[in-house]
Tab-separated table of C-alpha atoms in Angstrom:
chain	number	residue	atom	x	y	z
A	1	UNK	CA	0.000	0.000	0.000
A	2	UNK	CA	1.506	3.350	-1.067
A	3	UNK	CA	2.244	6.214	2.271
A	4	UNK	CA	-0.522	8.760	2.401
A	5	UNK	CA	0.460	12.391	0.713
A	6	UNK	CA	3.080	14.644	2.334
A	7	UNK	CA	0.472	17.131	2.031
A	8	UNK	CA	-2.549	15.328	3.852
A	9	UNK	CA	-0.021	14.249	6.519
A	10	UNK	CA	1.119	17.476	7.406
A	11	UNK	CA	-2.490	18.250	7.224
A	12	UNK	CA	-3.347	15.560	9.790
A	13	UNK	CA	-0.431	16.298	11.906
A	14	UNK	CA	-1.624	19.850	12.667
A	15	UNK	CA	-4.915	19.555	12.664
A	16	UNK	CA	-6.556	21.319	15.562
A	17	UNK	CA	-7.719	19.276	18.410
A	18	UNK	CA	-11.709	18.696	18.700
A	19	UNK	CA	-13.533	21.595	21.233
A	20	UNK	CA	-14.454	20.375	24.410
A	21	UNK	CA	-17.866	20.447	24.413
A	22	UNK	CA	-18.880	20.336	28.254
A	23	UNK	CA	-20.527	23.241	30.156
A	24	UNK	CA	-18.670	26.057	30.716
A	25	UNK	CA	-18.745	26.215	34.469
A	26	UNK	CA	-18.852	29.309	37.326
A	27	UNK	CA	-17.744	28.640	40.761
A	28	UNK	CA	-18.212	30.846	43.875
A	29	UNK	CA	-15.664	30.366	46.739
A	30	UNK	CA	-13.450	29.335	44.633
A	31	UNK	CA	-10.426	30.178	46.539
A	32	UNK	CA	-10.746	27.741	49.435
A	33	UNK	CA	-11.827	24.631	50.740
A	34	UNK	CA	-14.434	22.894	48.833
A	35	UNK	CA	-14.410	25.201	45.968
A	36	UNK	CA	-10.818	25.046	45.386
A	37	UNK	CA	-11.115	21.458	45.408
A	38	UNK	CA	-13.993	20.901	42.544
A	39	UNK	CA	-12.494	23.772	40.841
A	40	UNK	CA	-9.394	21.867	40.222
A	41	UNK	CA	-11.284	19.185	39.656
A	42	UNK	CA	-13.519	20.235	36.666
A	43	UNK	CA	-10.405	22.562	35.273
A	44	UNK	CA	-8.280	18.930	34.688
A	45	UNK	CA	-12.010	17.540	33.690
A	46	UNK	CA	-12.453	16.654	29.560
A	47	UNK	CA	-16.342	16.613	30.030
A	48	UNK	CA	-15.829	20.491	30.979
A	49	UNK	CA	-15.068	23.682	28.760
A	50	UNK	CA	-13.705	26.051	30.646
A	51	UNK	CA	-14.169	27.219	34.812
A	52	UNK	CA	-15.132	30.564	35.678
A	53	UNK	CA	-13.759	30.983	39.520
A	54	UNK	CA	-14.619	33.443	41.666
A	55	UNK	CA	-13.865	34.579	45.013
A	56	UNK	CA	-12.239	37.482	47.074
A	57	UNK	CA	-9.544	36.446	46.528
A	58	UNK	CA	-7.273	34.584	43.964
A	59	UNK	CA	-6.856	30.770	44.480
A	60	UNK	CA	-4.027	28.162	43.152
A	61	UNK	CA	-5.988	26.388	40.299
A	62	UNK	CA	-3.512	28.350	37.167
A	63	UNK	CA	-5.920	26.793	34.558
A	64	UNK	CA	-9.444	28.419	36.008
A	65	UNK	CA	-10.188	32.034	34.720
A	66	UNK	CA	-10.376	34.263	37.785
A	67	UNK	CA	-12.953	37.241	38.935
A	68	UNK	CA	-12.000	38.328	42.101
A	69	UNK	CA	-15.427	39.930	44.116
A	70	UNK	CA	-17.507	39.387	46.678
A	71	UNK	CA	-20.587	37.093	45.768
A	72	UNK	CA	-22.869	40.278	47.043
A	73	UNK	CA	-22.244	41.930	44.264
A	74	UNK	CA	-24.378	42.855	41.444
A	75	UNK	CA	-21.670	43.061	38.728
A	76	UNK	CA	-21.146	39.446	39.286
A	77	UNK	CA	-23.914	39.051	36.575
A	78	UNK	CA	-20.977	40.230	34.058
A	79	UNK	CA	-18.677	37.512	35.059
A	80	UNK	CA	-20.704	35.175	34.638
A	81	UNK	CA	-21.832	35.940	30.835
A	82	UNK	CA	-20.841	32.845	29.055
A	83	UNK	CA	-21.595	30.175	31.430
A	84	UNK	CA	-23.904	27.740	31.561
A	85	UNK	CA	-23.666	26.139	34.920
A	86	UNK	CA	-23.068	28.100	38.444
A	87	UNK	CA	-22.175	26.032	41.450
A	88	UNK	CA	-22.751	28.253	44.429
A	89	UNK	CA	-19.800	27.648	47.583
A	90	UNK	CA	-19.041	30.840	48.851
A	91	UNK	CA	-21.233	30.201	51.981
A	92	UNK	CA	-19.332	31.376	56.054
A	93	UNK	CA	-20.686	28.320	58.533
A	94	UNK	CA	-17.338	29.376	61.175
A	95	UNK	CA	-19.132	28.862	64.511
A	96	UNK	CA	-16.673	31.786	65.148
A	97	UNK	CA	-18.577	34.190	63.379
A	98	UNK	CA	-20.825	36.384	64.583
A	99	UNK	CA	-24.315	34.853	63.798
A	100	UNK	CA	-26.314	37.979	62.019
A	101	UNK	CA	-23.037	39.086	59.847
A	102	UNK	CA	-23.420	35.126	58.627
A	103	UNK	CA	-26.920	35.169	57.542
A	104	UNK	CA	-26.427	38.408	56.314
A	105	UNK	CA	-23.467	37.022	54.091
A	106	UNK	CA	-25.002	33.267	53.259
A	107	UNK	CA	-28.539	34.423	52.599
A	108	UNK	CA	-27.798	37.690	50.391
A	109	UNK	CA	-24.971	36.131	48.804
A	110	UNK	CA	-27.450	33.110	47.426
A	111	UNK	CA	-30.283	35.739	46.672
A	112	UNK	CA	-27.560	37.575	44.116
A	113	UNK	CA	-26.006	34.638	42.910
A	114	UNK	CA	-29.546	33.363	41.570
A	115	UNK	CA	-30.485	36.152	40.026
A	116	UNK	CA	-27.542	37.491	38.605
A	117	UNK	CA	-27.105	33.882	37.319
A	118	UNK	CA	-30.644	34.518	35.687
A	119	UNK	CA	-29.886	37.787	33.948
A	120	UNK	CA	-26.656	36.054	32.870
A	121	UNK	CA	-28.515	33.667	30.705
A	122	UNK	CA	-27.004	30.465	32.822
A	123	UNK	CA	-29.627	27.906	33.181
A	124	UNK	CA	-28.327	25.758	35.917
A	125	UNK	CA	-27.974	26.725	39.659
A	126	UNK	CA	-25.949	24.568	41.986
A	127	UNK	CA	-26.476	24.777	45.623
A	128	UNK	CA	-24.441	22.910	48.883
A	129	UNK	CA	-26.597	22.782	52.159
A	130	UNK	CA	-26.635	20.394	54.475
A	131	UNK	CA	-28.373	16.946	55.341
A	132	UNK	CA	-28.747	18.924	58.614
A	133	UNK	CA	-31.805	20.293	57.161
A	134	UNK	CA	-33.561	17.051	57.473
A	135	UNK	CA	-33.274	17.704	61.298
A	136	UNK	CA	-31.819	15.188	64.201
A	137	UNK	CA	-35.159	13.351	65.219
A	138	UNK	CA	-35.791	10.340	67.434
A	139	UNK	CA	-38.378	9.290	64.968
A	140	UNK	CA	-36.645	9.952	61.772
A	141	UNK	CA	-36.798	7.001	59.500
A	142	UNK	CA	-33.177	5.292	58.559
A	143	UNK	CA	-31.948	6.084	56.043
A	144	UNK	CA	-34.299	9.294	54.674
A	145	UNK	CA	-34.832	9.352	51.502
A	146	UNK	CA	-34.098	12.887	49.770
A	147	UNK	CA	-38.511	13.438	49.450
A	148	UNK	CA	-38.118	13.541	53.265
A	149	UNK	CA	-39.799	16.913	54.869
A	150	UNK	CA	-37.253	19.385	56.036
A	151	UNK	CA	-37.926	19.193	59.821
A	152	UNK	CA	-34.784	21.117	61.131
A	153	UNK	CA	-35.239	24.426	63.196
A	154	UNK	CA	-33.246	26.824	63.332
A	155	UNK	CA	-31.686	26.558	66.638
A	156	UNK	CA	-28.333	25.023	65.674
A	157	UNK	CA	-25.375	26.912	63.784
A	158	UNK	CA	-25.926	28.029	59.950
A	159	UNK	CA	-29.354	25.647	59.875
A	160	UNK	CA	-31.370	28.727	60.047
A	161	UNK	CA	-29.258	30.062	56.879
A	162	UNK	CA	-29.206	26.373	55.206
A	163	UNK	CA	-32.848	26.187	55.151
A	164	UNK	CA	-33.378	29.930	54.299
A	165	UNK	CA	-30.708	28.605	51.165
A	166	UNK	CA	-33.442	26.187	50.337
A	167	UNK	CA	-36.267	28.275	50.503
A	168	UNK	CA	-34.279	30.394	47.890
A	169	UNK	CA	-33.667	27.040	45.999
A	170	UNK	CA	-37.154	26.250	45.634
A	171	UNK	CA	-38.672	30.017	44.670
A	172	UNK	CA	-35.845	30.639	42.056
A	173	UNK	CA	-37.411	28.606	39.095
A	174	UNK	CA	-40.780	30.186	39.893
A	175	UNK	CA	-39.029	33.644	39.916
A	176	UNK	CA	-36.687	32.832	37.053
A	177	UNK	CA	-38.071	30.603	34.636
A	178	UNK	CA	-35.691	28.504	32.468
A	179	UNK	CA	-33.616	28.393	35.489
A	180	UNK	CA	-33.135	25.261	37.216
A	181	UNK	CA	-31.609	24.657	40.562
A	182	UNK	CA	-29.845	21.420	41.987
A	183	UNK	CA	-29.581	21.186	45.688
A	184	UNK	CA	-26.970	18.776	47.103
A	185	UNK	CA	-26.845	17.854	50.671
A	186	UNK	CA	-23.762	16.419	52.267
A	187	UNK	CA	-23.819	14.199	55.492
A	188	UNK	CA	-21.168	15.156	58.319
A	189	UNK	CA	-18.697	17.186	56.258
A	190	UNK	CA	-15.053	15.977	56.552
A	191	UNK	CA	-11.584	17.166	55.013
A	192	UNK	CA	-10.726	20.553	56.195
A	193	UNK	CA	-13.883	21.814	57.789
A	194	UNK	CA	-14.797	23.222	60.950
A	195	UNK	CA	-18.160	22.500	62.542
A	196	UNK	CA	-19.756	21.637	65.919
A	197	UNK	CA	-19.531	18.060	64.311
A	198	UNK	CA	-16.281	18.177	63.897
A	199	UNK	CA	-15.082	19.365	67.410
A	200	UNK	CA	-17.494	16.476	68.972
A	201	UNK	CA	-14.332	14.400	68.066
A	202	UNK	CA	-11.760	17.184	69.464
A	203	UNK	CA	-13.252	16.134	72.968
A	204	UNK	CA	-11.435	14.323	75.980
A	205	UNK	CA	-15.008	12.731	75.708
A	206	UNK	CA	-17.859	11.551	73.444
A	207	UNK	CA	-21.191	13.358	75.218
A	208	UNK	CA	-23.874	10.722	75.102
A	209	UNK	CA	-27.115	12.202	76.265
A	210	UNK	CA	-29.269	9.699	77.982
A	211	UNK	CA	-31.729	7.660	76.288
A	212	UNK	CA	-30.687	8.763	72.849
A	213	UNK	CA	-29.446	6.457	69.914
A	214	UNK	CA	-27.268	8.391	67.739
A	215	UNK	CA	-26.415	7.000	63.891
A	216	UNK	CA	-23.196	8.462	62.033
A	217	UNK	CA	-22.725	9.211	58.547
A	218	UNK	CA	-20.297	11.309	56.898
A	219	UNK	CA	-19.188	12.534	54.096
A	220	UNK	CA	-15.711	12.787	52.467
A	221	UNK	CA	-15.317	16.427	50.436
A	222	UNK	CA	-13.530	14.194	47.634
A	223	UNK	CA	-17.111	12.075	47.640
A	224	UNK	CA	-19.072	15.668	48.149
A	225	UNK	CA	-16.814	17.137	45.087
A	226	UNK	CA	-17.791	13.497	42.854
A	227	UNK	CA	-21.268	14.280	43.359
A	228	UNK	CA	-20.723	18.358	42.173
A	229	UNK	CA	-19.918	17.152	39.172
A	230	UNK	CA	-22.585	14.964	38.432
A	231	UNK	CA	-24.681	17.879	39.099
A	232	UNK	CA	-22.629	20.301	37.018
A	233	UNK	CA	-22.695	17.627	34.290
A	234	UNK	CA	-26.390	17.029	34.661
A	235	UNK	CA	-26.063	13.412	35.384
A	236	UNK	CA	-28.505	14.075	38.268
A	237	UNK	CA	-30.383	17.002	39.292
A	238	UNK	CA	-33.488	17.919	41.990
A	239	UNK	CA	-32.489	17.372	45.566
A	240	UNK	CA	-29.455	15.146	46.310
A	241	UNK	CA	-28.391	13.576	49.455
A	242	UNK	CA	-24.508	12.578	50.187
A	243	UNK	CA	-22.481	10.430	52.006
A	244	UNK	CA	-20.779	7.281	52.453
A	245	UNK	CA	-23.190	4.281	52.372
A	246	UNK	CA	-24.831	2.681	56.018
A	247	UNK	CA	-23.743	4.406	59.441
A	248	UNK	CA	-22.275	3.763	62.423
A	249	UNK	CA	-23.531	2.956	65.684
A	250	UNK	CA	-22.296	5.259	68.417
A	251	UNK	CA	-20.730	2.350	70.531
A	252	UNK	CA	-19.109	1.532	66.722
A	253	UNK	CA	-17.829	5.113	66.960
A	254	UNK	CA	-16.879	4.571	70.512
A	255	UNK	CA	-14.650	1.257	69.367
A	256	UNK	CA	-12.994	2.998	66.338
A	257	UNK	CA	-11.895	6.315	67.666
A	258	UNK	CA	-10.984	5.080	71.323
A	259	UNK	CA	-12.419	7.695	72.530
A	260	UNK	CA	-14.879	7.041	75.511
A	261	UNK	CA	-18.100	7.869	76.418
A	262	UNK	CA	-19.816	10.094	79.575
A	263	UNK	CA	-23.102	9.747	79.867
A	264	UNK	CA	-25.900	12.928	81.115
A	265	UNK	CA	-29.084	13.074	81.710
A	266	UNK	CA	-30.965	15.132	78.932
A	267	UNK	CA	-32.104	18.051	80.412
A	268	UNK	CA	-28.557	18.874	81.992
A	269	UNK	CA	-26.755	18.523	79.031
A	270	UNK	CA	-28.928	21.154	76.984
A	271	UNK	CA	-29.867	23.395	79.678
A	272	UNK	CA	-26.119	23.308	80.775
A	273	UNK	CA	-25.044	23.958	76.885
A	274	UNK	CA	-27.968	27.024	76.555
A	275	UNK	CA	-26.830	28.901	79.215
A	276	UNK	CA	-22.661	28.526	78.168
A	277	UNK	CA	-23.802	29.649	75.056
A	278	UNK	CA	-26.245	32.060	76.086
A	279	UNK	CA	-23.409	34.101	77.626
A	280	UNK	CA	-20.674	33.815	75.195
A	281	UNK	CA	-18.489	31.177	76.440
A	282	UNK	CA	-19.297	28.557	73.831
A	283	UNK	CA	-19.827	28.906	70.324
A	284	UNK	CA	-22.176	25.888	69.795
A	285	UNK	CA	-26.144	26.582	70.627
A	286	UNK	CA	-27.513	23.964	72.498
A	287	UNK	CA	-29.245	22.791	69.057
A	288	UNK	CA	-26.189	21.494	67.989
A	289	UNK	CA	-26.219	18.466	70.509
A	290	UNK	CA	-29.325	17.096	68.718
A	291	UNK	CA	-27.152	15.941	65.797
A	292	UNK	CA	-25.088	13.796	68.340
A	293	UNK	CA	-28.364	12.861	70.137
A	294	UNK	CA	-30.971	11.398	66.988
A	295	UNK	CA	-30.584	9.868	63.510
A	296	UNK	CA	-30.516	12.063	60.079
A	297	UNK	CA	-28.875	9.398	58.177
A	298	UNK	CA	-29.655	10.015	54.305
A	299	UNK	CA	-29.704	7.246	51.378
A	300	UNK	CA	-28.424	9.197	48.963
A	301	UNK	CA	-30.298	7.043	46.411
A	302	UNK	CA	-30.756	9.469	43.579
A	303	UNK	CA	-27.160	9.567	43.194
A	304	UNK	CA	-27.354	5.966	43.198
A	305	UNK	CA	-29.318	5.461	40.535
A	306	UNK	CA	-27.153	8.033	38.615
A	307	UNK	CA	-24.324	5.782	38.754
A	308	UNK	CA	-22.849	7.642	41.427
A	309	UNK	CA	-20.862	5.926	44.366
A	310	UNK	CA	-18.717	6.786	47.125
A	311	UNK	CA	-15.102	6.403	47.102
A	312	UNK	CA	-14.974	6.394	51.343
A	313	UNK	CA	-16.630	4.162	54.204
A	314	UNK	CA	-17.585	5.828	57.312
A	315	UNK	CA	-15.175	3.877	58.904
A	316	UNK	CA	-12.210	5.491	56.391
A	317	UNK	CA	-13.581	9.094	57.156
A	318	UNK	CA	-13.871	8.889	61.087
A	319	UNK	CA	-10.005	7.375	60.667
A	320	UNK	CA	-9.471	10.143	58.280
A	321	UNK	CA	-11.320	12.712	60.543
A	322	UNK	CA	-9.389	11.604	64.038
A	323	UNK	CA	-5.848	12.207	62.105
A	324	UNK	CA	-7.206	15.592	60.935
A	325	UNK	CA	-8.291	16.729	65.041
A	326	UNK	CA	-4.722	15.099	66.435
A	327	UNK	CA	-3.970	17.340	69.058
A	328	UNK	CA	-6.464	19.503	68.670
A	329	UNK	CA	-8.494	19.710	72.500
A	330	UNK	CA	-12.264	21.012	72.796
A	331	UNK	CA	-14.682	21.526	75.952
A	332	UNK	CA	-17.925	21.854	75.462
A	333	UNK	CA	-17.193	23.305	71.610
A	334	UNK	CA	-14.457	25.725	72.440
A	335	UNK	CA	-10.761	25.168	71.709
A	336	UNK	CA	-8.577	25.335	74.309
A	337	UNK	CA	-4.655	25.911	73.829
A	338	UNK	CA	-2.092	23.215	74.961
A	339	UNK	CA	-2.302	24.675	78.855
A	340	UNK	CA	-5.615	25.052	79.538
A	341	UNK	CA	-6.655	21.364	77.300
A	342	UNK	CA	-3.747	19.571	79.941
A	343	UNK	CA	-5.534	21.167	82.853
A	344	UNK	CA	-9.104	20.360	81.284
A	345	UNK	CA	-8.002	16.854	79.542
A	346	UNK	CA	-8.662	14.489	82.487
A	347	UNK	CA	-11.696	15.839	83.644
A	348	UNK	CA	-13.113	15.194	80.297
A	349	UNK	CA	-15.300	17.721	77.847
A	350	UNK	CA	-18.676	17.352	79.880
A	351	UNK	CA	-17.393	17.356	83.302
A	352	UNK	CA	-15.930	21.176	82.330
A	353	UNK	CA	-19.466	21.958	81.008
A	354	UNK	CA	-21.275	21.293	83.809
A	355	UNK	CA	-18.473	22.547	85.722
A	356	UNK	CA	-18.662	25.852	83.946
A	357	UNK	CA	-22.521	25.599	84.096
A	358	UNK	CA	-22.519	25.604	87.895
A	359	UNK	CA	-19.994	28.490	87.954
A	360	UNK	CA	-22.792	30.805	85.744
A	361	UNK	CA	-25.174	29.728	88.577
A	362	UNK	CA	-23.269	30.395	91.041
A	363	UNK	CA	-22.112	33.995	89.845
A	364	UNK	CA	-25.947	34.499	89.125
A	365	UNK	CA	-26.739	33.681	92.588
A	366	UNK	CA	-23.866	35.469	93.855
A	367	UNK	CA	-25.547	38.530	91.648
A	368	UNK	CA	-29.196	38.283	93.229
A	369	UNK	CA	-27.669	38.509	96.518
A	370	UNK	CA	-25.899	41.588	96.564
């Protein structure tokens, strides 16, 4: 057989590589955590055009195109001309921040995003909450499936912002139409994040309240990122719940970590976490313990049937979660520093509490006397 034409090889030898044809893709909070994460991620992605990040600052991902604003902003309707799929992260859950500057900053910031993402022309929306809007209840069924009713209250940190996020969710399409929102909801976050979840494990000891029967599930953010991108690449859409598959018991907790157990009596472990809160020596609300009291295990089965599937057990992520808090030491939700955890360590988490609780009483007393 005779060699192809010097012409038609040089031809074929410089021919210009086929466009990606993917979505091109926005992402808010870009810079940081899980956003910096699924924005590398769909930047080295082949099913994905081109990322749009955006945050207030710049992050490391070279290969993303960068706007740097806050997500409050109006203009960000110019940045994100040209793309047809926003995935919303720029949301502030830091139990160290004041509470009304957060909802002020979660809520507004999803309000613009939607409908700057409308005027834009973009015709997919996707949101991160929380399975924590499901709300910790000793009747909830196990697992819930993602049609569950949103049951949660607004008495533990960000929920009240998570389910106002969901409210928004569900009124955008109505407002917008030809704009469709995805919500996905992750089980206990883990992999650089700091919650009241999170510093449960930072404790001397596990609080068990009395009478309550506690399930576990969490979520890797390399799992929460996998699930993104099904969204972004409208494998899946509607409501999605994440996380590894099954849970753990707590005495399965209690066996992996090592970590033991003290046992209260319901009503002094709330009112005693209420009233630390109440006057500024915690940052966890006493809502917060409900999530380590009752069940809001999700099934996750819409991903499922997507194809989708976890890449961690529980029982890798509460390994991978107990390196990540190594010698980090919590009482009743607040870090201590190396002193004060040494003094506080062999009294255990809930004995300080109370301990603490009973010095607020006492100094109230102490008050009503003079």
């Amino acid at each position: 057989m005779s060699s192809p034409d010097p012409q038609v090889r040089a031809a074929r030898n410089h021919a210009t590589p086929p466009a990606v044809r993917g979505p091109v893709v926005a992402v808010t909070g870009a810079a940081t955590g899980v956003g910096a994460l699924l924005t590398s991620r769909l930047a080295a992605s082949e099913e994905v055009k081109r990322v749009i990040a955006i945050d207030e600052r710049r992050g490391d991902c070279a290969e993303a195109q960068w706007h740097i604003l806050d997500v409050r902003d109006p203009a960000i309707a110019e940045r994100l001309r040209g793309a047809d799929v926003v995935v919303h992260l720029a949301l502030d859950l830091d139990l160290e921040t004041d509470a009304v500057a957060r909802t002020a900053y979660n809520v507004r910031g999803t309000q613009t995003v939607l409908t700057a993402a409308a005027a834009a022309g973009v015709h997919r929306v996707v949101l991160c909450t929380s399975s924590m809007v499901y709300g910790a209840l000793p009747d909830n069924e196990l697992p819930l499936s993602e049609d569950a009713e949103l049951r949660a209250t607004a008495e533990a940190t960000g929920v009240g912002d998570l389910l106002e996020i969901e409210r928004l969710a569900r009124r955008a399409p109505r407002a917008h139409p030809g704009l469709n929102v995805t919500v996905v909801r992750p089980a206990v976050l883990v992999g650089g994040t700091d919650t009241a979840l999170i510093r449960y494990f930072e404790s001397p000891r596990l609080l068990v309240v009395a009478g309550s029967r506690p399930a576990w599930q969490f979520c890797h953010v390399e799992d929460l990122c996998g699930a993104l991108e099904y969204a972004v690449l409208e494998k899946v859409d509607g409501e999605l719940a994440v996380g590894c598959d099954g849970w753990l018991e707590q005495e399965e907790v209690e066996e992996l970590s090592g970590i033991r157990r003290m046992e209260l009596p319901s009503a002094v472990a709330l009112g005693a976490a209420a009233r630390l809160h109440r006057i500024g020596l915690t940052p966890s609300p006493a809502g917060d313990l409900a999530y380590t009291m009752y069940p809001w295990v999700v099934s996750g089965s819409r991903l499922h049937d997507a194809g989708w599937r976890p890449q961690w057990t529980n029982e890798e992520v509460l390994a991978e979660l107990l390196d990540e808090v190594s010698g980090r030491h919590t009482v009743a939700g607040r870090r201590l520093g190396r002193k004060d955890a040494t003094a506080a360590g062999a009294a255990g988490a809930t004995v300080a509490l109370l301990g603490a609780a009973a010095v607020v009483r006492r100094a109230r007393k102490a008050r009503r006397r003079i």
